[in-house]
XYZ file of C-alpha atoms in Angstrom:
652
model
C 6.112 5.569 29.893
C 7.092 8.738 28.064
C 4.073 10.426 26.490
C 3.783 10.171 22.732
C 2.976 13.275 20.695
C 2.257 13.897 17.026
C 2.632 16.876 14.702
C 1.697 17.671 11.133
C 4.622 18.252 8.775
C 4.452 20.624 5.825
C 6.983 20.699 3.021
C 6.869 23.385 0.322
C 8.947 23.163 -2.839
C 10.782 26.453 -3.350
C 12.154 25.125 -6.642
C 11.315 22.231 -8.908
C 12.085 18.938 -7.195
C 12.929 15.399 -8.278
C 12.096 12.688 -5.746
C 13.269 9.695 -7.712
C 11.414 6.393 -7.739
C 14.549 4.422 -8.601
C 13.495 3.468 -12.124
C 12.947 4.982 -15.544
C 10.044 4.665 -17.976
C 11.033 3.073 -21.302
C 10.367 5.594 -24.021
C 9.583 8.173 -21.333
C 11.469 9.754 -18.466
C 14.986 8.604 -17.687
C 14.462 9.834 -14.116
C 10.929 9.105 -12.853
C 9.479 10.397 -9.601
C 7.482 8.537 -6.964
C 3.802 8.427 -7.889
C 0.866 6.904 -6.053
C -1.755 4.663 -7.679
C -3.609 7.716 -9.036
C -0.462 9.234 -10.566
C 0.177 11.981 -7.972
C 3.687 12.580 -6.588
C 4.581 11.844 -2.999
C 7.696 11.764 -0.816
C 8.515 8.512 0.905
C 8.702 8.430 4.666
C 12.052 6.638 4.375
C 13.357 9.550 2.253
C 12.236 12.029 4.888
C 13.799 9.919 7.612
C 17.131 9.958 5.762
C 16.988 13.752 5.431
C 16.133 14.047 9.116
C 19.021 11.756 10.062
C 21.437 13.923 8.065
C 20.143 17.156 9.631
C 20.059 15.716 13.152
C 23.613 14.399 12.794
C 24.838 17.901 11.952
C 22.781 19.485 14.726
C 24.124 17.132 17.397
C 27.675 17.660 16.129
C 27.267 21.441 16.451
C 25.620 21.295 19.883
C 27.832 18.650 21.466
C 25.357 15.793 21.197
C 26.290 12.133 20.960
C 25.743 9.346 18.491
C 23.767 7.521 21.177
C 21.158 10.312 21.075
C 20.884 9.948 17.310
C 20.441 6.179 17.469
C 17.915 6.461 20.304
C 15.730 8.572 18.024
C 16.291 7.048 14.594
C 17.833 3.682 15.371
C 21.066 2.339 13.976
C 21.487 3.021 10.292
C 20.129 0.098 8.283
C 18.219 -1.290 11.289
C 14.556 -0.473 11.751
C 13.905 -1.843 15.225
C 13.918 0.227 18.361
C 12.285 1.293 21.585
C 9.191 3.384 22.058
C 11.297 6.566 21.941
C 11.917 6.204 18.210
C 10.115 8.503 15.799
C 7.590 7.395 13.222
C 6.984 9.177 9.940
C 4.382 8.882 7.235
C 4.813 9.610 3.543
C 4.354 13.231 2.526
C 1.422 13.581 0.136
C 0.060 16.542 -1.810
C -1.944 18.918 0.354
C -4.299 20.015 -2.443
C -3.884 17.730 -5.464
C -5.122 19.076 -8.816
C -7.730 17.250 -10.841
C -5.139 16.157 -13.410
C -2.002 14.519 -11.940
C 0.049 15.760 -14.899
C -0.463 19.340 -13.657
C 2.050 18.507 -10.925
C 4.935 17.896 -13.325
C 7.165 19.517 -15.885
C 9.764 17.821 -18.053
C 13.430 18.839 -17.984
C 16.265 17.705 -20.210
C 19.957 17.376 -19.328
C 23.143 16.604 -21.210
C 26.719 15.887 -20.217
C 29.325 18.328 -21.552
C 32.562 17.283 -23.207
C 35.050 20.044 -24.034
C 32.317 22.660 -23.897
C 29.796 20.853 -26.111
C 27.035 18.391 -25.425
C 28.345 14.831 -25.281
C 26.736 12.499 -27.807
C 23.957 10.200 -26.536
C 23.821 11.788 -23.062
C 20.466 13.549 -23.368
C 18.291 12.653 -20.367
C 14.686 13.541 -19.579
C 13.494 13.997 -15.987
C 10.003 14.551 -14.614
C 10.141 17.363 -12.066
C 7.539 18.254 -9.462
C 6.605 21.893 -9.986
C 7.823 24.447 -7.485
C 5.155 25.709 -5.105
C 3.769 22.226 -4.494
C 2.921 21.594 -0.845
C 3.105 18.210 0.857
C 1.844 17.152 4.279
C 2.501 14.187 6.553
C 2.653 13.084 10.181
C 5.490 12.795 12.701
C 5.095 10.826 15.926
C 7.686 10.922 18.713
C 8.136 11.129 22.466
C 7.265 14.461 24.062
C 10.818 14.915 25.356
C 12.262 14.763 21.837
C 9.851 17.215 20.183
C 11.991 20.359 20.621
C 15.134 18.702 19.244
C 13.281 17.280 16.263
C 11.726 20.639 15.458
C 15.216 22.151 15.178
C 16.420 19.272 13.016
C 13.436 19.582 10.674
C 14.098 23.295 10.247
C 17.621 22.420 9.116
C 16.397 20.475 6.082
C 16.790 22.862 3.139
C 17.280 20.510 0.175
C 15.673 17.218 -0.783
C 15.668 14.823 -3.722
C 18.172 14.394 -6.539
C 20.131 16.886 -8.687
C 20.451 19.323 -5.799
C 23.723 20.549 -7.302
C 21.677 21.882 -10.229
C 19.282 23.820 -8.029
C 16.530 21.227 -7.745
C 14.848 20.302 -4.478
C 15.061 23.482 -2.392
C 12.402 23.065 0.285
C 10.929 24.665 3.370
C 9.991 22.071 6.005
C 7.986 23.039 9.077
C 6.283 21.147 11.896
C 2.996 22.201 13.439
C 2.197 22.055 17.161
C 3.055 18.783 18.896
C -0.138 17.401 20.414
C -0.672 14.338 22.637
C -1.581 11.228 20.696
C -5.315 10.928 20.210
C -6.732 8.353 22.569
C -10.348 7.297 22.396
C -11.831 5.868 25.574
C -13.303 2.574 24.444
C -15.768 1.289 27.004
C -15.972 -2.456 26.384
C -17.711 -4.912 28.650
C -16.111 -8.318 29.283
C -16.636 -10.342 26.120
C -15.611 -13.627 24.563
C -14.834 -11.906 21.253
C -13.509 -8.496 20.262
C -14.384 -7.168 16.811
C -12.096 -4.483 15.367
C -11.848 -2.598 12.093
C -8.611 -0.890 10.997
C -8.323 1.774 8.306
C -4.965 2.130 6.542
C -3.900 5.782 6.529
C -0.509 4.992 4.991
C 0.952 2.109 3.037
C 1.296 -1.087 5.087
C 4.178 -3.480 4.460
C 3.499 -7.092 5.497
C 6.110 -9.133 3.683
C 5.060 -12.540 2.395
C 8.389 -14.363 2.519
C 6.956 -17.520 0.949
C 6.300 -15.705 -2.337
C 9.137 -13.160 -2.235
C 12.431 -13.274 -4.051
C 15.826 -11.688 -3.530
C 14.795 -8.499 -5.316
C 10.986 -8.689 -5.118
C 9.225 -8.523 -1.762
C 5.557 -9.533 -1.934
C 2.962 -8.487 0.617
C 0.036 -10.259 2.209
C -3.401 -9.122 1.076
C -4.695 -8.914 4.656
C -3.520 -7.949 8.151
C -2.110 -11.103 9.791
C -3.357 -11.872 13.271
C 0.270 -12.269 14.345
C 0.967 -8.629 13.374
C -2.043 -7.378 15.343
C -1.024 -9.639 18.221
C 2.502 -8.213 18.301
C 1.182 -4.649 18.261
C -1.327 -5.275 21.086
C 1.071 -7.270 23.260
C 3.810 -4.635 22.872
C 1.415 -1.810 23.788
C 0.132 -3.680 26.860
C 3.676 -4.428 28.012
C 4.666 -0.756 27.760
C 1.465 0.606 29.260
C 1.532 -1.429 32.484
C 4.485 -3.835 32.813
C 3.299 -5.241 36.159
C -0.186 -6.032 34.843
C 1.287 -7.566 31.702
C 3.560 -9.901 33.674
C 0.600 -11.052 35.759
C -1.398 -11.920 32.612
C 1.422 -12.974 30.289
C 0.349 -16.623 30.117
C -3.246 -15.843 29.146
C -2.207 -13.231 26.575
C 0.523 -15.239 24.866
C -1.116 -18.664 25.022
C -3.873 -20.242 22.960
C -6.459 -18.823 25.394
C -6.210 -15.550 23.427
C -6.358 -15.933 19.648
C -5.795 -13.056 17.212
C -7.470 -13.819 13.901
C -6.425 -12.270 10.594
C -8.122 -9.004 9.603
C -9.646 -9.358 6.121
C -10.384 -6.496 3.690
C -13.987 -5.511 4.309
C -16.827 -4.334 2.096
C -19.769 -2.380 3.440
C -22.772 -4.559 4.214
C -20.888 -7.838 3.602
C -19.331 -10.357 5.993
C -15.983 -11.380 4.454
C -14.790 -14.956 4.061
C -11.645 -16.352 2.483
C -12.376 -17.126 -1.153
C -13.921 -20.611 -1.127
C -11.883 -23.056 -3.198
C -13.251 -25.647 -5.579
C -15.289 -23.503 -7.980
C -14.871 -23.919 -11.744
C -16.293 -22.005 -14.720
C -16.330 -22.064 -18.508
C -14.474 -19.544 -20.666
C -17.599 -17.424 -21.150
C -18.151 -17.442 -17.342
C -21.741 -18.613 -17.800
C -21.233 -21.842 -15.812
C -20.122 -21.597 -12.170
C -20.037 -24.813 -10.156
C -18.241 -26.411 -7.204
C -16.546 -29.783 -7.653
C -16.814 -30.381 -3.885
C -20.580 -29.898 -3.945
C -21.217 -31.704 -7.256
C -18.780 -34.519 -6.582
C -17.649 -34.570 -10.228
C -15.675 -32.471 -12.668
C -17.084 -31.329 -16.011
C -14.451 -31.449 -18.799
C -13.715 -28.102 -20.434
C -14.096 -26.017 -17.302
C -11.275 -23.996 -15.760
C -10.600 -22.937 -12.207
C -12.759 -19.895 -11.475
C -11.236 -16.507 -10.737
C -12.668 -15.665 -7.329
C -10.169 -13.164 -5.929
C -8.878 -13.729 -2.408
C -11.979 -12.943 -0.331
C -15.694 -13.338 -0.824
C -19.181 -13.038 0.630
C -22.011 -15.504 -0.075
C -25.366 -13.876 -0.784
C -28.239 -15.854 -2.225
C -27.039 -17.432 -5.461
C -24.028 -15.143 -5.880
C -20.460 -15.221 -4.622
C -19.179 -11.645 -4.332
C -15.395 -11.715 -4.768
C -12.658 -9.143 -4.196
C -9.074 -8.658 -3.142
C -7.154 -5.955 -1.287
C -5.596 -3.115 -3.263
C -1.841 -3.710 -3.467
C 0.762 -1.278 -4.800
C 4.506 -1.333 -5.231
C 7.585 0.812 -5.034
C 11.220 0.459 -6.027
C 13.739 0.783 -3.209
C 17.515 0.605 -2.816
C 19.348 -1.548 -0.306
C 22.549 0.338 0.388
C 25.923 -1.372 0.459
C 26.817 -2.587 3.946
C 28.617 -5.258 5.852
C 26.735 -8.059 4.108
C 27.121 -6.730 0.576
C 29.605 -4.535 -1.259
C 27.093 -3.233 -3.796
C 23.808 -1.372 -3.576
C 20.847 -3.485 -4.665
C 17.586 -2.324 -6.211
C 14.514 -4.291 -5.197
C 10.751 -3.904 -5.501
C 8.501 -3.792 -2.449
C 4.785 -4.511 -2.621
C 2.486 -3.104 0.054
C -1.145 -2.561 0.946
C -2.346 0.778 -0.366
C -3.835 3.381 2.008
C -7.561 4.033 2.197
C -8.724 0.455 2.905
C -10.615 -1.060 5.841
C -9.805 -4.459 7.375
C -11.885 -6.254 9.991
C -10.803 -9.010 12.341
C -11.530 -10.700 15.649
C -9.775 -11.551 18.896
C -11.172 -14.640 20.652
C -10.814 -14.699 24.443
C -11.244 -17.522 26.927
C -10.848 -14.896 29.671
C -13.558 -12.307 28.785
C -12.209 -9.790 31.306
C -9.107 -9.310 29.116
C -11.289 -7.598 26.495
C -11.294 -4.332 28.460
C -7.484 -4.120 28.654
C -7.011 -4.997 24.974
C -9.620 -2.439 23.905
C -7.701 0.304 25.759
C -4.673 -0.130 23.477
C -6.611 -1.050 20.331
C -7.795 2.531 19.847
C -6.782 5.739 18.083
C -3.809 5.268 15.757
C -1.702 2.109 15.683
C 1.279 0.988 13.603
C 1.564 -2.410 11.941
C 3.999 -4.340 9.801
C 7.566 -3.657 8.711
C 9.388 -0.322 8.225
C 7.105 1.452 10.673
C 9.840 4.069 11.136
C 10.040 4.765 7.409
C 6.518 5.771 6.477
C 4.712 2.414 6.483
C 2.070 0.964 8.772
C -0.039 3.824 10.169
C -3.642 2.678 10.732
C -6.649 4.141 12.497
C -8.932 1.999 14.655
C -12.437 2.668 13.371
C -14.306 0.207 15.565
C -13.497 -1.936 18.586
C -16.385 -3.614 20.388
C -17.281 -6.780 22.222
C -19.285 -9.591 20.629
C -20.415 -13.067 21.538
C -18.709 -14.594 18.482
C -17.422 -13.586 15.005
C -20.106 -12.383 12.592
C -19.323 -15.076 10.033
C -20.418 -17.804 12.498
C -23.939 -16.368 12.510
C -24.001 -15.328 8.848
C -22.719 -18.572 7.296
C -22.539 -21.139 10.110
C -25.036 -23.541 11.634
C -27.578 -21.829 13.901
C -29.837 -24.752 14.785
C -29.584 -28.515 14.939
C -31.609 -28.668 11.710
C -28.674 -27.005 9.910
C -26.425 -29.962 10.804
C -26.318 -33.313 9.046
C -23.979 -36.271 8.828
C -22.312 -34.586 5.878
C -20.835 -31.192 6.781
C -18.884 -28.637 4.746
C -15.798 -27.484 6.644
C -14.124 -24.206 5.561
C -10.610 -23.216 6.685
C -10.937 -19.601 7.846
C -7.169 -19.420 8.361
C -4.197 -21.654 7.546
C -4.638 -24.894 9.466
C -2.451 -27.880 10.312
C -2.913 -30.577 12.961
C -0.539 -33.104 14.488
C -0.841 -36.856 14.293
C -0.269 -39.295 17.155
C 3.489 -39.085 16.560
C 3.546 -35.290 16.796
C 4.097 -34.792 13.067
C 2.203 -32.265 10.960
C -0.487 -34.108 9.040
C -3.018 -31.557 7.772
C -6.400 -32.646 9.170
C -6.205 -35.362 11.826
C -9.560 -37.073 11.330
C -9.498 -39.002 14.621
C -8.726 -35.908 16.684
C -11.361 -33.912 14.806
C -13.933 -36.634 15.520
C -13.098 -36.543 19.241
C -13.491 -32.768 19.255
C -16.935 -33.167 17.631
C -17.951 -35.879 20.097
C -18.559 -38.545 17.446
C -17.026 -41.923 16.609
C -15.463 -40.977 13.286
C -15.188 -38.215 10.710
C -13.858 -38.859 7.213
C -12.956 -36.397 4.430
C -15.042 -37.463 1.420
C -14.106 -34.673 -0.992
C -12.013 -31.547 -0.733
C -10.489 -28.680 -2.688
C -7.332 -27.363 -1.070
C -3.954 -25.762 -1.553
C -0.950 -26.049 0.720
C 1.540 -23.375 1.737
C 4.517 -23.368 4.084
C 4.302 -20.935 7.005
C 7.118 -19.773 9.232
C 7.542 -16.755 11.473
C 9.892 -14.929 13.783
C 10.110 -14.996 17.585
C 11.373 -11.601 18.743
C 11.765 -12.726 22.354
C 14.286 -15.381 21.356
C 15.460 -13.520 18.214
C 15.086 -16.621 16.051
C 12.988 -17.983 13.214
C 9.964 -20.163 13.972
C 10.251 -23.573 12.257
C 8.214 -23.698 9.069
C 5.215 -25.993 8.745
C 3.048 -26.927 5.732
C -0.596 -25.929 6.223
C -3.817 -25.949 4.300
C -4.394 -22.410 3.057
C -7.401 -20.335 4.067
C -10.391 -21.039 1.869
C -9.666 -24.770 1.667
C -12.989 -26.661 1.624
C -13.653 -30.159 2.989
C -16.763 -32.340 2.888
C -16.842 -34.452 6.056
C -18.775 -37.733 6.369
C -19.592 -38.241 10.067
C -20.561 -41.496 11.747
C -23.453 -39.638 13.368
C -24.807 -36.116 13.327
C -22.648 -33.912 15.598
C -24.277 -31.745 18.227
C -24.596 -28.044 17.409
C -22.756 -27.154 20.647
C -19.803 -29.315 19.581
C -19.528 -27.491 16.241
C -19.573 -24.110 17.974
C -16.946 -25.256 20.476
C -14.552 -26.276 17.693
C -15.199 -22.977 15.888
C -14.442 -20.984 19.056
C -11.351 -22.936 20.128
C -9.825 -23.783 16.752
C -7.666 -26.828 16.064
C -4.045 -27.680 15.437
C -0.867 -25.675 15.895
C -0.130 -21.957 16.431
C -3.701 -21.056 17.356
C -2.556 -18.013 19.375
C -1.427 -16.408 16.082
C -4.792 -16.993 14.429
C -4.055 -20.327 12.743
C -6.390 -23.317 12.931
C -9.698 -21.438 12.674
C -12.559 -23.436 11.154
C -16.158 -22.769 10.126
C -18.855 -25.401 9.586
C -21.122 -24.090 6.819
C -24.847 -24.635 7.202
C -26.614 -26.957 4.825
C -27.831 -25.467 1.567
C -25.495 -22.472 1.587
C -23.001 -23.687 -1.037
C -25.537 -25.706 -2.986
C -27.401 -22.573 -4.099
C -24.323 -20.698 -5.425
C -24.587 -20.558 -9.237
C -22.722 -17.375 -10.164
C -20.114 -14.864 -9.097
C -19.568 -11.125 -9.082
C -15.874 -10.265 -9.281
C -15.024 -6.785 -8.059
C -13.291 -4.708 -10.712
C -10.384 -2.324 -10.009
C -11.201 1.120 -8.694
C -12.044 3.739 -11.355
C -9.011 5.830 -10.384
C -6.421 6.138 -13.145
C -4.082 3.125 -12.890
C -0.395 3.905 -12.811
C 0.252 1.865 -15.954
C -2.215 4.025 -17.887
C -0.607 7.165 -16.498
C 2.783 5.834 -17.580
C 1.476 5.200 -21.096
C 0.110 8.740 -21.248
C 3.519 10.085 -20.229
C 5.182 7.990 -22.937
C 2.762 9.325 -25.543
C 3.473 12.848 -24.334
C 7.223 12.415 -24.644
C 6.919 10.739 -28.049
C 4.962 13.777 -29.251
C 7.611 16.135 -27.867
C 10.493 14.236 -29.451
C 8.615 14.023 -32.774
C 7.997 17.788 -32.955
C 11.360 18.818 -31.505
C 12.962 18.416 -34.936
C 10.296 20.654 -36.483
C 11.026 23.375 -33.923
C 14.759 23.066 -34.561
C 14.234 23.675 -38.294
C 12.364 26.913 -37.539
C 15.732 28.512 -36.665
C 14.254 30.501 -33.774
C 16.778 31.678 -31.211
C 16.667 30.598 -27.571
C 15.319 34.014 -26.572
C 12.563 33.813 -29.202
C 11.588 30.330 -28.013
C 11.557 31.715 -24.490
C 9.199 34.505 -25.534
C 6.784 32.029 -27.099
C 6.940 29.843 -23.992
C 6.343 32.860 -21.768
C 3.176 33.680 -23.698
C 1.972 30.086 -23.363
C 2.584 30.140 -19.608
C 0.677 33.426 -19.310
C -2.238 31.834 -21.163
C -2.191 28.896 -18.715
C -2.201 31.302 -15.745
C -5.240 33.047 -17.280
C -7.237 29.813 -17.379
C -6.475 28.963 -21.015
C -7.235 32.381 -22.480
C -5.054 32.611 -25.622
C -5.924 36.206 -26.587
C -2.500 37.592 -25.633
C -0.758 34.635 -27.268
C -2.648 35.209 -30.501
C -1.819 38.942 -30.403
C 1.865 38.092 -29.926
C 1.825 35.736 -32.926
C 0.002 38.196 -35.198
C 2.445 40.945 -34.289
C 5.374 38.786 -35.404
C 3.551 37.622 -38.525
C 2.344 41.029 -39.768
C 4.223 43.877 -38.100
C 7.913 42.886 -38.055
C 8.711 42.265 -41.669
C 8.687 39.371 -44.085
C 11.794 37.697 -42.652
C 10.363 37.620 -39.128
C 7.029 36.407 -40.483
C 8.701 33.572 -42.373
C 10.452 32.387 -39.200
C 7.313 32.590 -37.020
C 4.856 31.126 -39.554
C 5.744 27.446 -38.809
C 5.568 28.153 -35.051
C 2.132 29.778 -35.369
C 0.889 26.821 -37.444
C 2.176 24.348 -34.817
C 0.475 26.262 -31.990
C -2.835 26.545 -33.862
C -2.760 22.868 -34.804
C -2.003 21.818 -31.226
C -4.766 23.972 -29.721
C -7.433 23.062 -32.267
C -10.243 20.760 -31.219
C -9.301 20.526 -27.517
C -11.923 21.350 -24.898
C -9.280 22.289 -22.306
C -6.568 24.387 -23.961
C -4.492 24.423 -20.755
C -3.420 20.814 -21.278
C -2.221 21.540 -24.814
C -0.527 24.778 -23.688
C 1.389 22.799 -21.062
C 2.384 20.342 -23.773
C 3.700 23.226 -25.897
C 5.625 24.598 -22.905
C 7.296 21.220 -22.365
C 8.184 21.045 -26.067
C 9.677 24.558 -26.080
C 11.501 23.934 -22.823
C 12.932 20.709 -24.249
C 14.040 22.320 -27.526
C 15.401 25.494 -25.948
C 17.515 23.569 -23.398
C 18.746 21.171 -26.090
C 19.765 24.128 -28.241
C 21.567 25.852 -25.349
C 23.374 22.631 -24.367
C 24.539 22.063 -27.943
C 26.107 25.498 -28.222
C 27.773 25.769 -24.807
């Protein structure tokens, strides 16, 4: 197998740049740039891949290369699958982001010309990333391709939109190519592998059941099937002979990859337990499965997607999900480009999951590939899916079995609460999907009968894709994770029988992590009387940042008419703006600006003073009462830039 190497990429803006997000902000910018959840600009990995494809195409044409070389590196255009020789790119993010995201941007205005004058109703506002900004990212490739890719990267001189107007001149460099970091994970044979993954880039795990034609939803966790595909692929490439000898054990139900749930420090995550209701004031919190009755006036409780049970509280949370607008280019299947929105897991989150093994000796081989950096999900060659393995160690069983499950025979009674840890569906005697097959479940528990007395569930249809056969997996309705059942047993099951069912799972598609159950110990749910719902992170949400930008532009448009009535020439507006920019560079010191204004008010005659008086009043009013004058000086610069360009465009 060709050795994989990685290098750090650095991109410096030599001019202002516009890396469009594909949408505009009503009442704000007509051309908006890509921003992360905190409001900082970034460059998509797919954008960088497109620039690299363009540069590499030219390079191969000049050096006598072939299209086959291009497709071996970047894949066929519009197709994101490929062999291990393909490159992988992350998004480019700011190297040293400022405290205020708005420091990264300046506003520019544009008009279309018609017979030498500005065309009516063509004024457009664009948010530009300031020149001098530096972005960094990662490139992963095969060692044999590193030299060629370095040349292609050096050939990228322009990026983003409006290049014909001088925007987007860049310098792109790659650091030393180093072998991929591999951490020797010494794991003893174990029946269970625990792993924790940290998302270093956005992760795209499309939820087709809830997606539309122009809106692709994501799962709020890392599916066991995605982890399974990554591990199996790595094992097959690392040692094909060993993989063939162990194919049956790895691909069958003897090895089960459970979903990785978003983790919280000190807590053992569970799927959010269904069946809880609350009043509007959220002072009453009760389970209809436990109580056996429903109190009128209550509503279904908001409990997020995942939870942890501690004492009398249910701690609830969900993964942080973001979105981006993308463009599906016209191709063979469509004659028009289509804009669609993609949701994805945001970087900076940890997810923990388990791999259950009937052959404990397989743990050592799996741990050797579940280390360092791994890539998960879709569009892995366009900036998505880079994760770091934080932990991989052997265990006797998943932590939630010990934390929430039955540990002694005294924890077991004839009535047992059964929680679906993953989607679950069983087959009846005719081979049809039937949800929970009570007779089969009773046989697995070693008792005469087991009957569902009460339950709180939801049902979803699950499909999949078999890459070996290049075909869709037939869909099947399943109980969703978090579904809760109260079982009435003919006799008290043995503790060993409960643990056996928890280890082996039930129903269909167990190798992909489906069919995982947990029998909750007595008294655990009965004591839950309240919840603690995790609130969003304190970082500035993008919608608030967008509203701030709209307020900023409304202020500029409002005062633009005032500036126009001052009858200052473009050069005079430029002088005022220059003084404001000097004050910003001096940390907000307005001494030179004030001297400039006083000179025009008192030393250059009454006519000059009359023209500059309204401008001086506007500047003093804007700067008054603000603890950080740099923000208001930047606002004045944007206003003057807007008015000066509008004036120049109207007189061309």
